[in-house]
mmCIF file with all atom_site columns, C-alpha atoms in Angstrom:
data_model
loop_
_atom_site.group_PDB
_atom_site.id
_atom_site.type_symbol
_atom_site.label_atom_id
_atom_site.label_alt_id
_atom_site.label_comp_id
_atom_site.label_asym_id
_atom_site.label_entity_id
_atom_site.label_seq_id
_atom_site.pdbx_PDB_ins_code
_atom_site.Cartn_x
_atom_site.Cartn_y
_atom_site.Cartn_z
_atom_site.occupancy
_atom_site.B_iso_or_equiv
_atom_site.pdbx_formal_charge
_atom_site.auth_seq_id
_atom_site.auth_comp_id
_atom_site.auth_asym_id
_atom_site.auth_atom_id
_atom_site.pdbx_PDB_model_num
ATOM 1  C CA . HIS A 1 1  ? 22.122 -39.822 114.470 1.00 93.00 ? 279 HIS A CA 1
ATOM 2  C CA . LYS A 1 2  ? 22.210 -43.339 115.894 1.00 96.00 ? 280 LYS A CA 1
ATOM 3  C CA . PRO A 1 3  ? 21.674 -44.747 119.337 1.00 97.00 ? 281 PRO A CA 1
ATOM 4  C CA . VAL A 1 4  ? 24.855 -45.748 121.029 1.00 98.00 ? 282 VAL A CA 1
ATOM 5  C CA . LEU A 1 5  ? 25.363 -47.494 124.185 1.00 98.00 ? 283 LEU A CA 1
ATOM 6  C CA . PHE A 1 6  ? 28.641 -47.076 126.343 1.00 98.00 ? 284 PHE A CA 1
ATOM 7  C CA . GLN A 1 7  ? 29.617 -49.231 129.150 1.00 98.00 ? 285 GLN A CA 1
ATOM 8  C CA . ILE A 1 8  ? 32.489 -47.955 131.262 1.00 98.00 ? 286 ILE A CA 1
ATOM 9  C CA . VAL A 1 9  ? 34.332 -50.443 133.489 1.00 98.00 ? 287 VAL A CA 1
ATOM 10 C CA . ASP A 1 10 ? 37.373 -50.507 135.755 1.00 96.00 ? 288 ASP A CA 1
ATOM 11 C CA . SER A 1 11 ? 40.406 -52.801 135.152 1.00 93.00 ? 289 SER A CA 1
ATOM 12 C CA . GLN A 1 12 ? 38.634 -55.762 136.643 1.00 95.00 ? 290 GLN A CA 1
ATOM 13 C CA . GLY A 1 13 ? 35.499 -55.327 134.567 1.00 96.00 ? 291 GLY A CA 1
ATOM 14 C CA . HIS A 1 14 ? 33.281 -53.899 137.296 1.00 97.00 ? 292 HIS A CA 1
ATOM 15 C CA . PRO A 1 15 ? 31.036 -51.096 136.098 1.00 97.00 ? 293 PRO A CA 1
ATOM 16 C CA . LEU A 1 16 ? 31.929 -47.508 136.832 1.00 97.00 ? 294 LEU A CA 1
ATOM 17 C CA . ALA A 1 17 ? 29.142 -45.058 138.002 1.00 97.00 ? 295 ALA A CA 1
ATOM 18 C CA . LYS A 1 18 ? 29.194 -41.262 137.521 1.00 97.00 ? 296 LYS A CA 1
ATOM 19 C CA . VAL A 1 19 ? 31.778 -41.301 134.745 1.00 98.00 ? 297 VAL A CA 1
ATOM 20 C CA . ARG A 1 20 ? 31.119 -38.158 132.717 1.00 98.00 ? 298 ARG A CA 1
ATOM 21 C CA . LEU A 1 21 ? 31.508 -38.624 128.917 1.00 98.00 ? 299 LEU A CA 1
ATOM 22 C CA . ALA A 1 22 ? 32.308 -35.627 126.632 1.00 98.00 ? 300 ALA A CA 1
ATOM 23 C CA . ILE A 1 23 ? 31.892 -36.794 123.071 1.00 98.00 ? 301 ILE A CA 1
ATOM 24 C CA . LEU A 1 24 ? 33.250 -34.843 120.072 1.00 97.00 ? 302 LEU A CA 1
ATOM 25 C CA . TYR A 1 25 ? 32.449 -35.415 116.460 1.00 96.00 ? 303 TYR A CA 1
ATOM 26 C CA . SER A 1 26 ? 34.001 -33.400 113.590 1.00 90.00 ? 304 SER A CA 1
ATOM 27 C CA . SER A 1 27 ? 34.015 -33.792 110.026 1.00 85.00 ? 305 SER A CA 1
ATOM 28 C CA . GLY A 1 28 ? 35.375 -30.469 108.990 1.00 81.00 ? 306 GLY A CA 1
ATOM 29 C CA . ASN A 1 29 ? 32.129 -28.785 108.266 1.00 86.00 ? 307 ASN A CA 1
ATOM 30 C CA . VAL A 1 30 ? 30.059 -30.488 111.011 1.00 87.00 ? 308 VAL A CA 1
ATOM 31 C CA . ILE A 1 31 ? 31.104 -30.348 114.660 1.00 92.00 ? 309 ILE A CA 1
ATOM 32 C CA . GLU A 1 32 ? 29.019 -31.892 117.502 1.00 94.00 ? 310 GLU A CA 1
ATOM 33 C CA . HIS A 1 33 ? 29.773 -31.980 121.126 1.00 96.00 ? 311 HIS A CA 1
ATOM 34 C CA . LEU A 1 34 ? 27.724 -33.861 123.508 1.00 97.00 ? 312 LEU A CA 1
ATOM 35 C CA . LYS A 1 35 ? 27.804 -35.078 127.125 1.00 98.00 ? 313 LYS A CA 1
ATOM 36 C CA . ALA A 1 36 ? 26.477 -38.061 129.060 1.00 98.00 ? 314 ALA A CA 1
ATOM 37 C CA . GLU A 1 37 ? 27.000 -39.763 132.523 1.00 98.00 ? 315 GLU A CA 1
ATOM 38 C CA . THR A 1 38 ? 27.040 -43.299 133.349 1.00 98.00 ? 316 THR A CA 1
ATOM 39 C CA . GLY A 1 39 ? 24.605 -44.683 135.809 1.00 98.00 ? 317 GLY A CA 1
ATOM 40 C CA . GLN A 1 40 ? 25.020 -47.138 138.618 1.00 97.00 ? 318 GLN A CA 1
ATOM 41 C CA . ASP A 1 41 ? 25.295 -50.031 136.082 1.00 98.00 ? 319 ASP A CA 1
ATOM 42 C CA . GLY A 1 42 ? 28.218 -48.328 134.380 1.00 98.00 ? 320 GLY A CA 1
ATOM 43 C CA . PHE A 1 43 ? 25.893 -47.607 131.174 1.00 98.00 ? 321 PHE A CA 1
ATOM 44 C CA . ALA A 1 44 ? 25.183 -44.324 129.326 1.00 98.00 ? 322 ALA A CA 1
ATOM 45 C CA . ALA A 1 45 ? 23.035 -44.079 126.147 1.00 98.00 ? 323 ALA A CA 1
ATOM 46 C CA . ILE A 1 46 ? 23.295 -41.406 123.577 1.00 97.00 ? 324 ILE A CA 1
ATOM 47 C CA . SER A 1 47 ? 22.464 -40.693 119.977 1.00 96.00 ? 325 SER A CA 1
ATOM 48 C CA . LEU A 1 48 ? 25.618 -39.897 117.824 1.00 96.00 ? 326 LEU A CA 1
ATOM 49 C CA . ILE A 1 49 ? 26.379 -39.065 114.254 1.00 94.00 ? 327 ILE A CA 1
ATOM 50 C CA . PRO A 1 50 ? 28.078 -42.127 112.553 1.00 95.00 ? 328 PRO A CA 1
ATOM 51 C CA . GLY A 1 51 ? 31.705 -41.741 111.916 1.00 94.00 ? 329 GLY A CA 1
ATOM 52 C CA . GLY A 1 52 ? 34.713 -41.156 114.170 1.00 95.00 ? 330 GLY A CA 1
ATOM 53 C CA . ASN A 1 53 ? 33.808 -39.742 117.662 1.00 96.00 ? 331 ASN A CA 1
ATOM 54 C CA . LEU A 1 54 ? 36.361 -38.814 120.372 1.00 97.00 ? 332 LEU A CA 1
ATOM 55 C CA . VAL A 1 55 ? 35.223 -39.772 123.847 1.00 98.00 ? 333 VAL A CA 1
ATOM 56 C CA . THR A 1 56 ? 36.782 -38.288 126.947 1.00 98.00 ? 334 THR A CA 1
ATOM 57 C CA . MET A 1 57 ? 36.022 -39.878 130.198 1.00 98.00 ? 335 MET A CA 1
ATOM 58 C CA . ARG A 1 58 ? 36.213 -37.934 133.354 1.00 97.00 ? 336 ARG A CA 1
ATOM 59 C CA . MET A 1 59 ? 35.903 -38.684 137.065 1.00 96.00 ? 337 MET A CA 1
ATOM 60 C CA . ASP A 1 60 ? 36.553 -36.302 139.991 1.00 93.00 ? 338 ASP A CA 1
ATOM 61 C CA . GLY A 1 61 ? 40.247 -36.567 141.149 1.00 94.00 ? 339 GLY A CA 1
ATOM 62 C CA . CYS A 1 62 ? 41.299 -38.503 137.938 1.00 95.00 ? 340 CYS A CA 1
ATOM 63 C CA . LYS A 1 63 ? 43.049 -37.711 134.651 1.00 96.00 ? 341 LYS A CA 1
ATOM 64 C CA . ASP A 1 64 ? 40.850 -37.636 131.725 1.00 97.00 ? 342 ASP A CA 1
ATOM 65 C CA . VAL A 1 65 ? 41.193 -40.566 129.396 1.00 97.00 ? 343 VAL A CA 1
ATOM 66 C CA . GLN A 1 66 ? 40.384 -40.410 125.683 1.00 97.00 ? 344 GLN A CA 1
ATOM 67 C CA . ARG A 1 67 ? 39.087 -43.170 123.456 1.00 97.00 ? 345 ARG A CA 1
ATOM 68 C CA . THR A 1 68 ? 37.790 -43.213 119.937 1.00 97.00 ? 346 THR A CA 1
ATOM 69 C CA . ALA A 1 69 ? 34.306 -44.638 118.954 1.00 97.00 ? 347 ALA A CA 1
ATOM 70 C CA . GLY A 1 70 ? 33.686 -45.646 115.384 1.00 96.00 ? 348 GLY A CA 1
ATOM 71 C CA . VAL A 1 71 ? 29.892 -45.353 115.005 1.00 97.00 ? 349 VAL A CA 1
ATOM 72 C CA . ALA A 1 72 ? 28.764 -47.496 111.972 1.00 96.00 ? 350 ALA A CA 1
ATOM 73 C CA . PRO A 1 73 ? 26.357 -46.081 109.438 1.00 95.00 ? 351 PRO A CA 1
ATOM 74 C CA . GLY A 1 74 ? 22.943 -47.795 109.126 1.00 94.00 ? 352 GLY A CA 1
ATOM 75 C CA . PRO A 1 75 ? 20.141 -49.066 111.513 1.00 95.00 ? 353 PRO A CA 1
ATOM 76 C CA . GLY A 1 76 ? 20.592 -50.665 114.983 1.00 96.00 ? 354 GLY A CA 1
ATOM 77 C CA . VAL A 1 77 ? 22.361 -49.773 117.982 1.00 97.00 ? 355 VAL A CA 1
ATOM 78 C CA . ASP A 1 78 ? 26.305 -49.544 118.434 1.00 98.00 ? 356 ASP A CA 1
ATOM 79 C CA . GLY A 1 79 ? 27.905 -50.384 121.659 1.00 98.00 ? 357 GLY A CA 1
ATOM 80 C CA . PHE A 1 80 ? 31.330 -49.697 123.118 1.00 98.00 ? 358 PHE A CA 1
ATOM 81 C CA . GLU A 1 81 ? 32.953 -51.127 126.224 1.00 98.00 ? 359 GLU A CA 1
ATOM 82 C CA . PHE A 1 82 ? 35.778 -48.941 127.555 1.00 98.00 ? 360 PHE A CA 1
ATOM 83 C CA . ASP A 1 83 ? 37.994 -49.446 130.648 1.00 96.00 ? 361 ASP A CA 1
ATOM 84 C CA . TYR A 1 84 ? 38.923 -46.488 132.907 1.00 96.00 ? 362 TYR A CA 1
ATOM 85 C CA . VAL A 1 85 ? 41.692 -46.626 135.302 1.00 93.00 ? 363 VAL A CA 1
ATOM 86 C CA . CYS A 1 86 ? 41.757 -43.668 137.758 1.00 90.00 ? 364 CYS A CA 1
ATOM 87 C CA . ALA A 1 87 ? 45.105 -42.122 137.595 1.00 88.00 ? 365 ALA A CA 1
ATOM 88 C CA . ARG A 1 88 ? 45.225 -39.423 140.121 1.00 87.00 ? 366 ARG A CA 1
ATOM 89 C CA . LYS A 1 89 ? 45.801 -35.742 138.967 1.00 76.00 ? 367 LYS A CA 1
#
């Protein structure tokens, strides 16, 4: 596992709090499903398996949005910034 930092922002680049992240990793024989939530600063930190991870962002009253996060192998911390525009359900 590797430390990964996500920042979730709105369309104007402002941080979004309380965005729930559901992160799925699957390599055929290994499946991992983790959850995190952004703080007031729009950041969430979690340890992930290097490789392709599917990130689903959720907020109450909004449609889910999916993005992929390609976590690089090796040491260090990976970071991703995703924008999330609330489209009403």
